[in-house]
Amino acid sequence: MRIAVCVRETLYPGVPYEVNTETGVAEQKEPCPVYWLPTHDRCALEEAVRIREALGNSEVIAFTVAPTRASDSLYRCLAMGADRVVHVVDEEPDTSTSRVVAMILGEVLKKVCCDLVLCGDCSFDAGACQVPQHLAALLDVPQVTRVLDVQMLPGQKRLKVVRKLERGNRETVECSLPAVVAVDSALNEPRYVSLHACYRAVRARGSDYEVDADTARSVGSEHRNLRVARFIPPRPPVKKMVMPDMKASAADRLKFILSGSSAEKMSDLLDGTTDEVVRQLIGILQREGFILTQKS
Amino acid sequence: MDTPSREIFWSIHYGWVVYLLAGAATLILIVAVLRRLRLWLAGRKDDTFTDIRRNTREFVRIAIVDGLAHKRILSDPYPGIMHALLFWGALLLLLASVADGISHYLIEFLRGNTYLAFSFLADLGGVMMLVGVGMAVYRRYVKKPDRLDSIASDSITLGLIFVVLVTGFLLEGARMIAAEAPAAWARWSFLGYGFSRAFAGSSMIGWYQGLWWFHAVLVAVTIGYVALAFPRLIHIFVAPLAVLLRAGGKRGALETIELQEVERPGFATISDFHFRDLVALDACMECGRCQEACPACSAEKPLNPRKVIQDIRARMVKEDMLLARDGMSTVGQDLVALHVGEEEIWECTTCGACRNICPVYVEHVDMLVGLRRSLVEHGQVFGSLARSLEGMCLLGNPWSEPQSQRSDWMYNLDVKLPEEAKASSLLYWVGCSGCYDPKGEEIARSMVNILNTADIDYFVLGFDEVCCGDPARRAGDEGLFQHLARKNIDTLHKYGVICVLTHCPHCYNTFRNEYPDLGGSFRVVHHTEFILQLILDGRLEVRDLKQRVAFHDPCYLGRWNGIVDQPREILNKISGLSLIEPPHNRERTFCCGGGGGQMWIEGAPGKRVNRVRFEEFSSTGIQIIVTACPFCKIMLDDASSTAGAGGSEIRVRDIAEII
């Protein structure tokens, strides 16, 4: 069985950034931009590796459509357990729409013949959630989105997956292979990759790293029509100020304002096993009126 | 028979058989130890023999202080005295046998008063051992402390020693009656004489001969038993070897791995352990001191250092049995870490209480970190810790805060950055906690105020600083540690830093003990040393503080680096302050629960270590806990603010904040 995993590195979300109002491109204020493989994509790769570990005799290939700088993330994929990575170099990612990315991926995937394509269901930056759908349409295979659980059915030609619906509802569907499966970040806990493992991949696994320099240029150029007309930054959130207690002394009030603290925080530490802690927490939430007790 | 003396093999026929017995028993023992040696040699041997040569002097020191004088062992009174009685008693008996042999075969010197002294000391040795055995039996089978696991071999060992001793004395008594030894000098062998009085009047020659052979055979059986069953008693032979291999080891530094050469760092299989680690596993006789000292264990967490060592040992023995049966090693089959238990491995705060108290110098922390390294290589990292490590990898600090906000703490403060202080070679290393954590920032700001007040020429790196790498190394990600460390060493070399001042004991330990391996040798000063020097030089005046204060020794300052007097001297300079010592202090401090990456591990079972420590403090009736480590401050402050509803009145301060 051959499993393809589509990944794309994005700017690390934990770092403050500003969006250029002219181009709509996010820019980080760090000394150099910090990129990472988003959780969704890592979950997809982790699931692929787990399927391979369970089935044996399978191959996991990671694909990306990204500029040359993304190579670090691809080596990370190798360290995580991908057998091979394919780097489709696209030096103008800001002009490509989801459609273009899907077309490029489709072109590459058609050559490889995969039994299962795993993607993260939503990118961390644009958040359009479209590539998997486009890709499935282009490959003419079924697609399932927001997947929380993947099970290979015996015989290996069918798949049973659990989908995430609104308000905690779940749906179990079966689909035939090949298929495109877009996974949710709650699917699994991706394994930790040490820096040493990444270096080792860089050192020793150059032969598993394929660069595809042409496909991005030849495919979908007519669809490269994404232009940001205008970008409106969000209004800064209203900052709540709590007035100091007027009964306190002037010095205390001054201290209060300077420290920026709100009123005396209520603190309590819940101790015990997970079960006990959860029970105590529910008790507090009910007492404070955050959740209502169900009346039968 | 005018001069007191004793004839060896008196009225014993075929006495030479005893040498056959002893020889056979010794041979079995040697074979057993050699066989074990083969197993130990499966471990890595790099540097072992150069280390032995280099460490001989230190070994001799330890052999005298901790071996003969029992310093470490006596730190725990009851078992300490028990062991000392057994050890010194056995030593006296051993010397007596040697003297006997010399006197019989070489130079006859055991005559007259020398003989009387000899027989008195030999009896004294026996009595000491008897008392020791009694204490051991009482402790093991009556008091039954938690830290002791009693197995069959313990009873057998104690029983054998007891019977050997008692038959020895009975034999002596029987000989006195049979040989009609004059009471004037038989009295010197006081216990044997006592027995002889009890049986006086009967002819004991038959008894004497029977007992003689029984005693001799039993001694041989005991040695054979020790060789074949490898009970805890084997530590007589293995412990000195383990100590020899450990002596002179670097304190506070974990092993630096040449990552270019090693495929998978960490102790994944038994053969990944060092030779010295494997010897130490066999030297462990499960005295349980580590278990009592361990903060995680005291907080009812699953980690138990004694069990960890025994688990690894069990794995080693199993490997040995497979080796013997199949003739091939099963190395590489599964992780030792899984045998020990992942949960246990991630509970360790690396505080070093266990290795510091271990009488046979087992390095629990090194082994646990080695196991962590193997887990990290297999992608198995405790969830919340994985996110912190990722933050360190991407952003250079375990708080996962952006590097661009690293200088935010300096707001409104006159801090000298490298551009302004070209001439200075003194760097104030702020560390991640000083830059990102509000409680750490307070320390950094106080420290800058102190430096400015004392008019010191210094500078701060600001954006060029990244984490020193301590949490990464202790969490087992050696690659990440070396990456960060090399980055820092390059930066420091670029600015021509000679001396590094820091308020964080973790940074201090890393800079002082671990960076030299990677090519970064700097003079490292902790702020307690620095502030004390400023006060002594009269460059800094201390405020008055009328409070009851206790000092919490940070593990990485007090235990790992031995800085315990400086902070106390500073506190004693503050007038009005009364210093109260908590039960665990100085080198025997109790961890705050924040070291070894524990700061970022959430939701572990059991009580919280910081709470256990805080309760210890609150029972002493103090008003302020002073510490010298941002991690300790954060952990103890957390415990203080969550103690009971609404928090406790006890405040937690860094030493820099109260000057």
mmCIF file of N, CA and C in Angstrom, chain A residues 91-163:
data_model
loop_
_atom_site.group_PDB
_atom_site.id
_atom_site.type_symbol
_atom_site.label_atom_id
_atom_site.label_comp_id
_atom_site.label_asym_id
_atom_site.label_seq_id
_atom_site.Cartn_x
_atom_site.Cartn_y
_atom_site.Cartn_z
ATOM 1 N N GLU A 91 8.063 28.855 -6.244
ATOM 2 C CA GLU A 91 8.679 30.030 -5.624
ATOM 3 C C GLU A 91 7.710 31.194 -5.432
ATOM 4 N N GLU A 92 6.492 31.055 -5.966
ATOM 5 C CA GLU A 92 5.542 32.159 -5.789
ATOM 6 C C GLU A 92 4.289 31.665 -5.070
ATOM 7 N N PRO A 93 4.429 31.254 -3.837
ATOM 8 C CA PRO A 93 3.267 30.672 -3.156
ATOM 9 C C PRO A 93 2.170 31.695 -2.910
ATOM 10 N N ASP A 94 2.528 32.977 -2.888
ATOM 11 C CA ASP A 94 1.517 33.973 -2.532
ATOM 12 C C ASP A 94 0.508 34.218 -3.643
ATOM 13 N N THR A 95 0.841 33.790 -4.852
ATOM 14 C CA THR A 95 -0.098 34.041 -5.950
ATOM 15 C C THR A 95 -0.955 32.826 -6.249
ATOM 16 N N SER A 96 -0.631 31.670 -5.611
ATOM 17 C CA SER A 96 -1.371 30.468 -5.993
ATOM 18 C C SER A 96 -2.596 30.279 -5.112
ATOM 19 N N THR A 97 -3.696 29.926 -5.732
ATOM 20 C CA THR A 97 -4.923 29.640 -5.002
ATOM 21 C C THR A 97 -4.928 28.163 -4.620
ATOM 22 N N SER A 98 -5.902 27.794 -3.826
ATOM 23 C CA SER A 98 -6.037 26.385 -3.451
ATOM 24 C C SER A 98 -6.157 25.523 -4.688
ATOM 25 N N ARG A 99 -6.848 26.057 -5.662
ATOM 26 C CA ARG A 99 -7.058 25.322 -6.920
ATOM 27 C C ARG A 99 -5.706 24.987 -7.564
ATOM 28 N N VAL A 100 -4.826 25.986 -7.616
ATOM 29 C CA VAL A 100 -3.528 25.767 -8.254
ATOM 30 C C VAL A 100 -2.741 24.699 -7.493
ATOM 31 N N VAL A 101 -2.727 24.818 -6.166
ATOM 32 C CA VAL A 101 -1.983 23.841 -5.355
ATOM 33 C C VAL A 101 -2.531 22.445 -5.609
ATOM 34 N N ALA A 102 -3.861 22.333 -5.632
ATOM 35 C CA ALA A 102 -4.482 21.023 -5.857
ATOM 36 C C ALA A 102 -4.119 20.487 -7.237
ATOM 37 N N MET A 103 -4.098 21.384 -8.229
ATOM 38 C CA MET A 103 -3.761 20.922 -9.589
ATOM 39 C C MET A 103 -2.330 20.407 -9.646
ATOM 40 N N ILE A 104 -1.420 21.149 -9.008
ATOM 41 C CA ILE A 104 -0.017 20.710 -9.010
ATOM 42 C C ILE A 104 0.103 19.360 -8.312
ATOM 43 N N LEU A 105 -0.513 19.268 -7.128
ATOM 44 C CA LEU A 105 -0.452 18.013 -6.378
ATOM 45 C C LEU A 105 -1.065 16.876 -7.178
ATOM 46 N N GLY A 106 -2.209 17.182 -7.823
ATOM 47 C CA GLY A 106 -2.895 16.159 -8.611
ATOM 48 C C GLY A 106 -1.989 15.634 -9.711
ATOM 49 N N GLU A 107 -1.313 16.551 -10.370
ATOM 50 C CA GLU A 107 -0.415 16.171 -11.460
ATOM 51 C C GLU A 107 0.675 15.213 -10.954
ATOM 52 N N VAL A 108 1.236 15.579 -9.797
ATOM 53 C CA VAL A 108 2.325 14.755 -9.250
ATOM 54 C C VAL A 108 1.784 13.419 -8.766
ATOM 55 N N LEU A 109 0.630 13.454 -8.085
ATOM 56 C CA LEU A 109 0.092 12.227 -7.489
ATOM 57 C C LEU A 109 -0.353 11.229 -8.553
ATOM 58 N N LYS A 110 -0.813 11.769 -9.688
ATOM 59 C CA LYS A 110 -1.238 10.849 -10.759
ATOM 60 C C LYS A 110 -0.090 9.964 -11.202
ATOM 61 N N LYS A 111 1.116 10.536 -11.186
ATOM 62 C CA LYS A 111 2.281 9.759 -11.614
ATOM 63 C C LYS A 111 2.641 8.679 -10.591
ATOM 64 N N VAL A 112 2.312 8.933 -9.313
ATOM 65 C CA VAL A 112 2.797 8.035 -8.261
ATOM 66 C C VAL A 112 1.834 6.884 -7.967
ATOM 67 N N CYS A 113 0.547 7.072 -8.253
ATOM 68 C CA CYS A 113 -0.462 6.045 -7.979
ATOM 69 C C CYS A 113 -0.536 5.654 -6.511
ATOM 70 N N CYS A 114 -1.199 6.458 -5.706
ATOM 71 C CA CYS A 114 -1.300 6.158 -4.283
ATOM 72 C C CYS A 114 -2.634 5.508 -3.968
ATOM 73 N N ASP A 115 -2.641 4.704 -2.904
ATOM 74 C CA ASP A 115 -3.888 4.077 -2.463
ATOM 75 C C ASP A 115 -4.648 4.982 -1.505
ATOM 76 N N LEU A 116 -3.935 5.856 -0.851
ATOM 77 C CA LEU A 116 -4.578 6.720 0.136
ATOM 78 C C LEU A 116 -3.829 8.042 0.168
ATOM 79 N N VAL A 117 -4.588 9.132 0.154
ATOM 80 C CA VAL A 117 -3.961 10.447 0.268
ATOM 81 C C VAL A 117 -4.444 11.075 1.575
ATOM 82 N N LEU A 118 -3.518 11.403 2.457
ATOM 83 C CA LEU A 118 -3.875 12.044 3.722
ATOM 84 C C LEU A 118 -3.440 13.506 3.673
ATOM 85 N N CYS A 119 -4.337 14.403 4.100
ATOM 86 C CA CYS A 119 -3.987 15.822 4.177
ATOM 87 C C CYS A 119 -4.458 16.338 5.529
ATOM 88 N N GLY A 120 -3.883 17.446 5.942
ATOM 89 C CA GLY A 120 -4.481 18.185 7.041
ATOM 90 C C GLY A 120 -5.706 18.869 6.473
ATOM 91 N N ASP A 121 -6.787 18.990 7.238
ATOM 92 C CA ASP A 121 -8.003 19.484 6.581
ATOM 93 C C ASP A 121 -8.032 20.997 6.484
ATOM 94 N N CYS A 122 -7.089 21.676 7.096
ATOM 95 C CA CYS A 122 -7.157 23.126 7.063
ATOM 96 C C CYS A 122 -5.748 23.671 7.216
ATOM 97 N N SER A 123 -5.394 24.647 6.382
ATOM 98 C CA SER A 123 -4.049 25.197 6.530
ATOM 99 C C SER A 123 -4.044 26.201 7.667
ATOM 100 N N PHE A 124 -2.882 26.436 8.244
ATOM 101 C CA PHE A 124 -2.804 27.288 9.415
ATOM 102 C C PHE A 124 -2.846 28.765 9.054
ATOM 103 N N ASP A 125 -2.443 29.111 7.841
ATOM 104 C CA ASP A 125 -2.401 30.535 7.513
ATOM 105 C C ASP A 125 -3.656 30.983 6.761
ATOM 106 N N ALA A 126 -3.877 30.425 5.551
ATOM 107 C CA ALA A 126 -5.025 30.881 4.776
ATOM 108 C C ALA A 126 -6.328 30.319 5.343
ATOM 109 N N GLY A 127 -6.291 29.069 5.776
ATOM 110 C CA GLY A 127 -7.458 28.469 6.396
ATOM 111 C C GLY A 127 -8.626 28.273 5.453
ATOM 112 N N ALA A 128 -8.348 28.019 4.164
ATOM 113 C CA ALA A 128 -9.436 27.897 3.194
ATOM 114 C C ALA A 128 -10.078 26.514 3.206
ATOM 115 N N CYS A 129 -9.376 25.517 3.685
ATOM 116 C CA CYS A 129 -9.889 24.133 3.735
ATOM 117 C C CYS A 129 -10.346 23.640 2.365
ATOM 118 N N GLN A 130 -9.629 23.947 1.322
ATOM 119 C CA GLN A 130 -10.115 23.592 -0.012
ATOM 120 C C GLN A 130 -9.262 22.575 -0.745
ATOM 121 N N VAL A 131 -7.972 22.536 -0.457
ATOM 122 C CA VAL A 131 -7.095 21.699 -1.268
ATOM 123 C C VAL A 131 -7.563 20.242 -1.325
ATOM 124 N N PRO A 132 -7.926 19.617 -0.195
ATOM 125 C CA PRO A 132 -8.327 18.210 -0.282
ATOM 126 C C PRO A 132 -9.515 17.982 -1.219
ATOM 127 N N GLN A 133 -10.495 18.896 -1.146
ATOM 128 C CA GLN A 133 -11.670 18.725 -2.002
ATOM 129 C C GLN A 133 -11.303 18.842 -3.487
ATOM 130 N N HIS A 134 -10.554 19.894 -3.811
ATOM 131 C CA HIS A 134 -10.115 20.058 -5.195
ATOM 132 C C HIS A 134 -9.337 18.843 -5.658
ATOM 133 N N LEU A 135 -8.455 18.393 -4.782
ATOM 134 C CA LEU A 135 -7.572 17.287 -5.130
ATOM 135 C C LEU A 135 -8.383 16.034 -5.429
ATOM 136 N N ALA A 136 -9.381 15.749 -4.562
ATOM 137 C CA ALA A 136 -10.207 14.566 -4.768
ATOM 138 C C ALA A 136 -10.951 14.656 -6.095
ATOM 139 N N ALA A 137 -11.442 15.862 -6.394
ATOM 140 C CA ALA A 137 -12.166 16.042 -7.657
ATOM 141 C C ALA A 137 -11.243 15.800 -8.840
ATOM 142 N N LEU A 138 -10.019 16.348 -8.756
ATOM 143 C CA LEU A 138 -9.085 16.206 -9.874
ATOM 144 C C LEU A 138 -8.646 14.761 -10.060
ATOM 145 N N LEU A 139 -8.503 14.037 -8.937
ATOM 146 C CA LEU A 139 -8.070 12.638 -9.030
ATOM 147 C C LEU A 139 -9.253 11.716 -9.281
ATOM 148 N N ASP A 140 -10.462 12.283 -9.133
ATOM 149 C CA ASP A 140 -11.690 11.511 -9.314
ATOM 150 C C ASP A 140 -11.781 10.348 -8.322
ATOM 151 N N VAL A 141 -11.572 10.664 -7.054
ATOM 152 C CA VAL A 141 -11.683 9.654 -6.003
ATOM 153 C C VAL A 141 -12.562 10.233 -4.901
ATOM 154 N N PRO A 142 -13.090 9.371 -3.998
ATOM 155 C CA PRO A 142 -13.897 9.910 -2.891
ATOM 156 C C PRO A 142 -13.054 10.721 -1.906
ATOM 157 N N GLN A 143 -13.724 11.578 -1.168
ATOM 158 C CA GLN A 143 -12.991 12.339 -0.153
ATOM 159 C C GLN A 143 -13.800 12.416 1.137
ATOM 160 N N VAL A 144 -13.086 12.414 2.252
ATOM 161 C CA VAL A 144 -13.705 12.570 3.569
ATOM 162 C C VAL A 144 -12.950 13.672 4.300
ATOM 163 N N THR A 145 -13.711 14.569 4.924
ATOM 164 C CA THR A 145 -13.038 15.660 5.625
ATOM 165 C C THR A 145 -13.263 15.570 7.131
ATOM 166 N N ARG A 146 -12.504 16.347 7.874
ATOM 167 C CA ARG A 146 -12.585 16.462 9.329
ATOM 168 C C ARG A 146 -12.599 15.092 9.996
ATOM 169 N N VAL A 147 -11.578 14.342 9.703
ATOM 170 C CA VAL A 147 -11.551 12.953 10.152
ATOM 171 C C VAL A 147 -10.887 12.830 11.516
ATOM 172 N N LEU A 148 -11.537 12.071 12.407
ATOM 173 C CA LEU A 148 -11.030 11.888 13.769
ATOM 174 C C LEU A 148 -10.474 10.502 14.010
ATOM 175 N N ASP A 149 -10.815 9.572 13.141
ATOM 176 C CA ASP A 149 -10.331 8.214 13.347
ATOM 177 C C ASP A 149 -10.289 7.504 12.001
ATOM 178 N N VAL A 150 -9.207 6.800 11.756
ATOM 179 C CA VAL A 150 -9.069 6.082 10.493
ATOM 180 C C VAL A 150 -8.838 4.609 10.794
ATOM 181 N N GLN A 151 -9.637 3.768 10.162
ATOM 182 C CA GLN A 151 -9.432 2.320 10.324
ATOM 183 C C GLN A 151 -9.384 1.670 8.964
ATOM 184 N N MET A 152 -8.378 0.858 8.750
ATOM 185 C CA MET A 152 -8.332 0.106 7.501
ATOM 186 C C MET A 152 -9.185 -1.141 7.710
ATOM 187 N N LEU A 153 -10.122 -1.389 6.783
ATOM 188 C CA LEU A 153 -10.932 -2.595 6.920
ATOM 189 C C LEU A 153 -10.195 -3.770 6.306
ATOM 190 N N PRO A 154 -10.427 -4.970 6.823
ATOM 191 C CA PRO A 154 -9.723 -6.139 6.284
ATOM 192 C C PRO A 154 -9.924 -6.231 4.777
ATOM 193 N N GLY A 155 -8.932 -6.689 4.101
ATOM 194 C CA GLY A 155 -8.984 -6.710 2.652
ATOM 195 C C GLY A 155 -8.328 -5.479 2.084
ATOM 196 N N GLN A 156 -8.158 -4.464 2.950
ATOM 197 C CA GLN A 156 -7.358 -3.290 2.641
ATOM 198 C C GLN A 156 -7.880 -2.418 1.509
ATOM 199 N N LYS A 157 -9.025 -2.712 0.985
ATOM 200 C CA LYS A 157 -9.484 -1.862 -0.104
ATOM 201 C C LYS A 157 -10.597 -0.925 0.342
ATOM 202 N N ARG A 158 -10.936 -0.999 1.638
ATOM 203 C CA ARG A 158 -11.941 -0.081 2.159
ATOM 204 C C ARG A 158 -11.459 0.563 3.446
ATOM 205 N N LEU A 159 -12.077 1.667 3.765
ATOM 206 C CA LEU A 159 -11.638 2.487 4.873
ATOM 207 C C LEU A 159 -12.851 2.856 5.697
ATOM 208 N N LYS A 160 -12.690 2.810 7.034
ATOM 209 C CA LYS A 160 -13.797 3.233 7.879
ATOM 210 C C LYS A 160 -13.291 4.435 8.681
ATOM 211 N N VAL A 161 -13.973 5.562 8.559
ATOM 212 C CA VAL A 161 -13.483 6.751 9.249
ATOM 213 C C VAL A 161 -14.592 7.389 10.076
ATOM 214 N N VAL A 162 -14.180 8.097 11.119
ATOM 215 C CA VAL A 162 -15.121 8.850 11.955
ATOM 216 C C VAL A 162 -14.929 10.327 11.636
ATOM 217 N N ARG A 163 -16.021 11.001 11.348
ATOM 218 C CA ARG A 163 -15.946 12.427 10.998
ATOM 219 C C ARG A 163 -16.449 13.268 12.157
#
